[in-house]
Coordinates of C-alpha atoms in Angstrom, one line a residue:
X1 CA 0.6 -26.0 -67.8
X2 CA 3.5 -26.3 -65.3
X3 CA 2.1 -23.1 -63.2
X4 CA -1.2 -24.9 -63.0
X5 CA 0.1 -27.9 -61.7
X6 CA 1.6 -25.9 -59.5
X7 CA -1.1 -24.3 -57.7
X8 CA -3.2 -27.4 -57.8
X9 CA -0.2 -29.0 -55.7
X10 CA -0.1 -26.0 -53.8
X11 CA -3.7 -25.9 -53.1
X12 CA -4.2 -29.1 -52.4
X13 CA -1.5 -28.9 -49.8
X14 CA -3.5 -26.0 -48.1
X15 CA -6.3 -28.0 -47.8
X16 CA -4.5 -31.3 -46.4
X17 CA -3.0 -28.7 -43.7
X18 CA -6.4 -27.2 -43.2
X19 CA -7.9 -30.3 -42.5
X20 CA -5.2 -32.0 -40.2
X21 CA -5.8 -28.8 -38.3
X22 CA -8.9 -29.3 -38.2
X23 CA -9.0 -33.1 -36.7
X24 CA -6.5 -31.5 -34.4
X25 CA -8.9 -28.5 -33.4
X26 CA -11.7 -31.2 -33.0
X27 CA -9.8 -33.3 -30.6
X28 CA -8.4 -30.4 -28.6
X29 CA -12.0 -29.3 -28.4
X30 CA -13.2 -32.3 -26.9
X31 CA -10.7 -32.4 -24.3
X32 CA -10.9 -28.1 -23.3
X33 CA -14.4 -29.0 -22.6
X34 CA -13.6 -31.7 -20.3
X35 CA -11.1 -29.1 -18.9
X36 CA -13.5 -26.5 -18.9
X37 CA -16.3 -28.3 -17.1
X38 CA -13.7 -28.5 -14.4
X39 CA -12.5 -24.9 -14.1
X40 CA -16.3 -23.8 -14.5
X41 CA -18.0 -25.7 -11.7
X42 CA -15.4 -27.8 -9.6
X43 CA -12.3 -25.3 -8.9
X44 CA -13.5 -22.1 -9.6
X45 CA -17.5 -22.4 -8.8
X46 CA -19.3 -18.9 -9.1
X47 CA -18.7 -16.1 -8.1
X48 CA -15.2 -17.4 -8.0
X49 CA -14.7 -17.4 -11.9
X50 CA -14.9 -14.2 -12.6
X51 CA -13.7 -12.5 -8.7
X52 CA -11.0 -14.8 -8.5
X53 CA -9.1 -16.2 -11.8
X54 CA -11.5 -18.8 -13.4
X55 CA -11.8 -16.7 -16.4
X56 CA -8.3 -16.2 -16.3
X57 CA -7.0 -19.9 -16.2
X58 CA -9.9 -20.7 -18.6
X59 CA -8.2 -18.7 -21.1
X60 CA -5.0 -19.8 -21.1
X61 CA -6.5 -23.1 -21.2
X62 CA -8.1 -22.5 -24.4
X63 CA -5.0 -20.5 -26.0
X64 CA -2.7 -23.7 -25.6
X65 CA -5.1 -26.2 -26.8
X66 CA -7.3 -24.5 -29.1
X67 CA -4.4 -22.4 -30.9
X68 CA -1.3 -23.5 -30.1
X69 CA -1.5 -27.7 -31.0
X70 CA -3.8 -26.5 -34.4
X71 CA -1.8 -23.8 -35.0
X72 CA 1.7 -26.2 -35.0
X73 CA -0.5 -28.5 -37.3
X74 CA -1.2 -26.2 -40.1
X75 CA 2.2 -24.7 -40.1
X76 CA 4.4 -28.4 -40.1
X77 CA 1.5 -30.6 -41.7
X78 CA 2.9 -31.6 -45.1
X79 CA 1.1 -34.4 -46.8
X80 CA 4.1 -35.2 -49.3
X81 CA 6.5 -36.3 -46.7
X82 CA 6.5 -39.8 -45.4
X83 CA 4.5 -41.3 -43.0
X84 CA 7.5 -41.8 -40.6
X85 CA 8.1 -38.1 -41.2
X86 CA 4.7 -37.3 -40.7
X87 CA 4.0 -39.7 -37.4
X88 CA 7.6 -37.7 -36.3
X89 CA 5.9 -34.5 -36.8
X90 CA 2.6 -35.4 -35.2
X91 CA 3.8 -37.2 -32.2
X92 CA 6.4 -34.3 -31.3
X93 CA 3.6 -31.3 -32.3
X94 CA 1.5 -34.0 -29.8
X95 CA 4.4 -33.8 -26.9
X96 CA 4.9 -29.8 -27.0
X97 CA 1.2 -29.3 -27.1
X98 CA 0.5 -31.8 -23.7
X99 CA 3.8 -30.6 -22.0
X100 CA 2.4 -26.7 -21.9
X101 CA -1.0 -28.1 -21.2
X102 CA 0.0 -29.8 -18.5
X103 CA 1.9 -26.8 -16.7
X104 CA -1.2 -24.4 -17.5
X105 CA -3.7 -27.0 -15.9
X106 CA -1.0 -27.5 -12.4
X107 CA -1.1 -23.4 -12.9
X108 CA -4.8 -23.0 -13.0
X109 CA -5.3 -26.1 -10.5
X110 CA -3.0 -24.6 -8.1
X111 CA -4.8 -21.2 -8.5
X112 CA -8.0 -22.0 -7.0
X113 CA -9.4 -21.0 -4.5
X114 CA -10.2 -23.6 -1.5
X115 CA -10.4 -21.0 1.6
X116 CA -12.4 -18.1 2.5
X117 CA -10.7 -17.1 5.4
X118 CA -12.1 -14.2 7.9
X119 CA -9.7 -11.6 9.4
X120 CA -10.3 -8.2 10.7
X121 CA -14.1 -7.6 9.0
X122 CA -13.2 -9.0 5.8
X123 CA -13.1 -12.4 4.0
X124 CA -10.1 -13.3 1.6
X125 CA -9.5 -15.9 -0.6
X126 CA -6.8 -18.4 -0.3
X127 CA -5.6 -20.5 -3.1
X128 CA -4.6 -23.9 -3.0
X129 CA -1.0 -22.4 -3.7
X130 CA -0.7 -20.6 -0.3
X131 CA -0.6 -23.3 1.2
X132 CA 1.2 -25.8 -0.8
X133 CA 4.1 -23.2 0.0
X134 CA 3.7 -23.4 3.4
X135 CA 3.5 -27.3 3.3
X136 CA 0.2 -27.3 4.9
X137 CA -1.4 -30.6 3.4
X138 CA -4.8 -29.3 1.6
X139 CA -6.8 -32.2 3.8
X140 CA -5.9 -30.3 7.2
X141 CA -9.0 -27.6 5.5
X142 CA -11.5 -30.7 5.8
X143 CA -11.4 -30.0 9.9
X144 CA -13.4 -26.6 9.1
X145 CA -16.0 -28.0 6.7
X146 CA -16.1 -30.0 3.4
X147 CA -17.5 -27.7 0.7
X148 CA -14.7 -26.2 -1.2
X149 CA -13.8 -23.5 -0.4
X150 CA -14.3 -23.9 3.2
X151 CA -15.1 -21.1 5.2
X152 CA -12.6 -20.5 8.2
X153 CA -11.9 -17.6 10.8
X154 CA -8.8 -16.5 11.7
X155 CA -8.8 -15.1 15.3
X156 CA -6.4 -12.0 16.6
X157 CA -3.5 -13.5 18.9
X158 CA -5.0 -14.0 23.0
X159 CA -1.3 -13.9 24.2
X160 CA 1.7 -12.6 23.8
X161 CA 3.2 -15.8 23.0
X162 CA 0.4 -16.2 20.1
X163 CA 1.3 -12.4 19.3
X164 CA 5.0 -12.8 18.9
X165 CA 4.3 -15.8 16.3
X166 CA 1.8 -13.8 13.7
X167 CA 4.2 -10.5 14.1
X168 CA 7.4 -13.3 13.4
X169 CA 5.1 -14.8 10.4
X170 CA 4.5 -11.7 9.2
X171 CA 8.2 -10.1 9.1
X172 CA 9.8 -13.1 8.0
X173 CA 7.6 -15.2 6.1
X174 CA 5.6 -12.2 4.5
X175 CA 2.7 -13.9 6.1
X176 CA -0.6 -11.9 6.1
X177 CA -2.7 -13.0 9.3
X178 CA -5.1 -14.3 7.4
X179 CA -2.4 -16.7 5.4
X180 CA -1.5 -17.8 9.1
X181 CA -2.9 -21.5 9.7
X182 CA -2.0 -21.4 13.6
X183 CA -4.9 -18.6 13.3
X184 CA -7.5 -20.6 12.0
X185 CA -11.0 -21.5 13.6
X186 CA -14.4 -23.1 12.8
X187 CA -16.5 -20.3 11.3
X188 CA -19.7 -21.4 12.8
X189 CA -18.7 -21.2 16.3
X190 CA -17.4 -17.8 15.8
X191 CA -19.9 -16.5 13.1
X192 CA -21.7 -14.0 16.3
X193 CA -18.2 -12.0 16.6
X194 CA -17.9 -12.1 12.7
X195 CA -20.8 -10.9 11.8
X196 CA -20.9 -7.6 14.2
X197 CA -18.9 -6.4 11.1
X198 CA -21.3 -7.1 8.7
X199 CA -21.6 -4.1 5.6
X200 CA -24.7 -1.4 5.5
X201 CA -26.1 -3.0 2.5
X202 CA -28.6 -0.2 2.2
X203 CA -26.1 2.7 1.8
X204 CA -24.1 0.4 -0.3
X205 CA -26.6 -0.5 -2.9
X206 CA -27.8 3.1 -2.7
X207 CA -24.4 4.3 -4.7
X208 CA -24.6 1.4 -7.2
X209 CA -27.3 0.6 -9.5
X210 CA -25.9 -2.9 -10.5
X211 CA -25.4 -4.0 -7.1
X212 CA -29.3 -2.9 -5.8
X213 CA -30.4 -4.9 -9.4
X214 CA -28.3 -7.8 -8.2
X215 CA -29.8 -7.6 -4.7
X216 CA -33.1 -7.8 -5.8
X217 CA -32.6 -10.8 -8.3
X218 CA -31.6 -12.6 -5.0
X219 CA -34.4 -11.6 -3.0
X220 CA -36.8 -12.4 -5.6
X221 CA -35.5 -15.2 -6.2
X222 CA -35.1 -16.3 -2.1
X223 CA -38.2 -14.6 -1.0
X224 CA -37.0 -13.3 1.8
X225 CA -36.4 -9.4 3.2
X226 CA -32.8 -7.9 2.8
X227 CA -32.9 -7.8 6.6
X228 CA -32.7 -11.2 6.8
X229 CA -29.3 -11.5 5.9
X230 CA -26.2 -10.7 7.2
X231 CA -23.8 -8.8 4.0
X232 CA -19.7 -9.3 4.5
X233 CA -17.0 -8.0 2.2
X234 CA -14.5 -10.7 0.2
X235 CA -11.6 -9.6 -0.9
X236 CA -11.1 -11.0 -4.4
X237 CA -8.0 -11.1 -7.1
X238 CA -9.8 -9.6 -10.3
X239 CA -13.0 -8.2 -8.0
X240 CA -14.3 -7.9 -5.1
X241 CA -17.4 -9.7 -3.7
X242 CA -20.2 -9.2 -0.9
X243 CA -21.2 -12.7 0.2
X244 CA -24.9 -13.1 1.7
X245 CA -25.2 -15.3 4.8
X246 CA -28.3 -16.5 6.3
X247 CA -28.3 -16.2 10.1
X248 CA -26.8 -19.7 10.8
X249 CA -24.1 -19.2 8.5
X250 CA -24.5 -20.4 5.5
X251 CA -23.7 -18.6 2.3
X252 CA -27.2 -17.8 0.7
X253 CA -25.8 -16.1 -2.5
X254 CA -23.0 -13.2 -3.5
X255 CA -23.3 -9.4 -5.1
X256 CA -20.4 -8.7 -7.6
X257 CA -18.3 -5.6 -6.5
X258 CA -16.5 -3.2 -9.0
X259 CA -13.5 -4.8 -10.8
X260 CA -10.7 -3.3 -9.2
X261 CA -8.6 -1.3 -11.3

């Protein structure tokens, strides 16, 4: 009789654990999709997710809130204490969880990109955390366009004034030219010299069968001939990218590189 009382207790405890965790997973699930809509479409819009952390940050989003705070609820849960215990318990399982979330959202915010700056060919990404480091106030970007990330060129040094500041940036600061705000330019006003650069999207499409189906979703979907468009290299964190510009500029759509290795 004793040993069934027990595991009635003992299963009934299970299931209060089981279901705290699971008001817990419910909330936390409400506010990672919040989260997520964020991550998805405001700091890490396509093809930025995947090329350039989104998937990353989206994850370690979802590890703190959807395992960590349910996980601490299932394990220190325990009906039979009191409700001072048990308001203890939930309010310090509530502070751990919101402290970590906070540092992985400043991570992930901090991570995006909001630059694609032009240097030598190529474009590269910039997050918001280059810049932070260099003190450079994010709204200084708005001067060379308001979509996020802005595009921006980088121009090689005129003088040798201008010359001895990027090779000074560069040896001390560990400052790649393209990290180098004294650099920067509009991209439209420049976008003739940038684009004498552009890639041979027909050999390159000729190598790689996912990249010449890719191309051809766009120019179905555009309606336009691939000689239309000017192709340029971005170099990526997780991937590269080969971003499609129309003539006068603007970014008409992107073809997803290898992942790099």
């Amino acid at each position: 009789m004793e040993a069934a009382i027990t595991i009635a207790k003992h299963t009934s405890l299970i299931k209060s654990k089981f279901k705290a965790a699971g008001i817990h997973l419910a909330i936390s699930g409400i506010v990672f999709l919040i989260l997520a809509y964020f991550i998805i479409f405001k700091w890490y819009p396509l093809p930025y997710f995947t090329a350039d952390g989104g998937w990353q940050g989206i994850r370690i989003v979802a590890l703190i809130d959807l395992v960590l705070g349910p996980l601490m609820t299932l394990i220190i849960f325990n009906p039979e204490k009191s409700k001072r215990e048990i308001r203890f318990d939930l309010g310090t399982i509530a502070l751990i969880q919101a402290s970590v979330l906070v540092w992985g959202i400043y991570t992930v915010h901090d991570e995006r990109p909001v630059a694609i700056v032009h240097w030598d060919g190529e474009f590269f990404s910039m997050p918001a955390k280059a810049y932070r480091q260099q003190n450079i106030d994010l709204e200084q970007l708005t001067q060379y366009g308001a979509k996020t990330p802005v595009l921006i060129h980088a121009r090689r040094p005129v003088s040798i004034e201008e010359l001895h500041e990027l090779l000074t940036l560069s040896t001390e600061k560990k400052l790649a030219p393209f990290e180098q705000f004294q650099l920067y330019r509009p991209f439209r006003k420049n976008r003739d010299e940038i684009f004498v650069n552009q890639l041979d999207i027909d050999e390159i499409v000729a190598r790689n069968a996912q990249m010449r189906q890719e191309l051809d979703t766009f120019l179905a979907r555009s309606g336009g001939d691939k000689s239309e468009y000017i192709y340029m290299p971005l170099q990526a964190r997780y991937h590269n990218v080969i971003l499609i510009f129309s003539a006068a500029g603007d970014v008409k759509g992107t073809l997803n590189a290898p992942y790099k290795q």
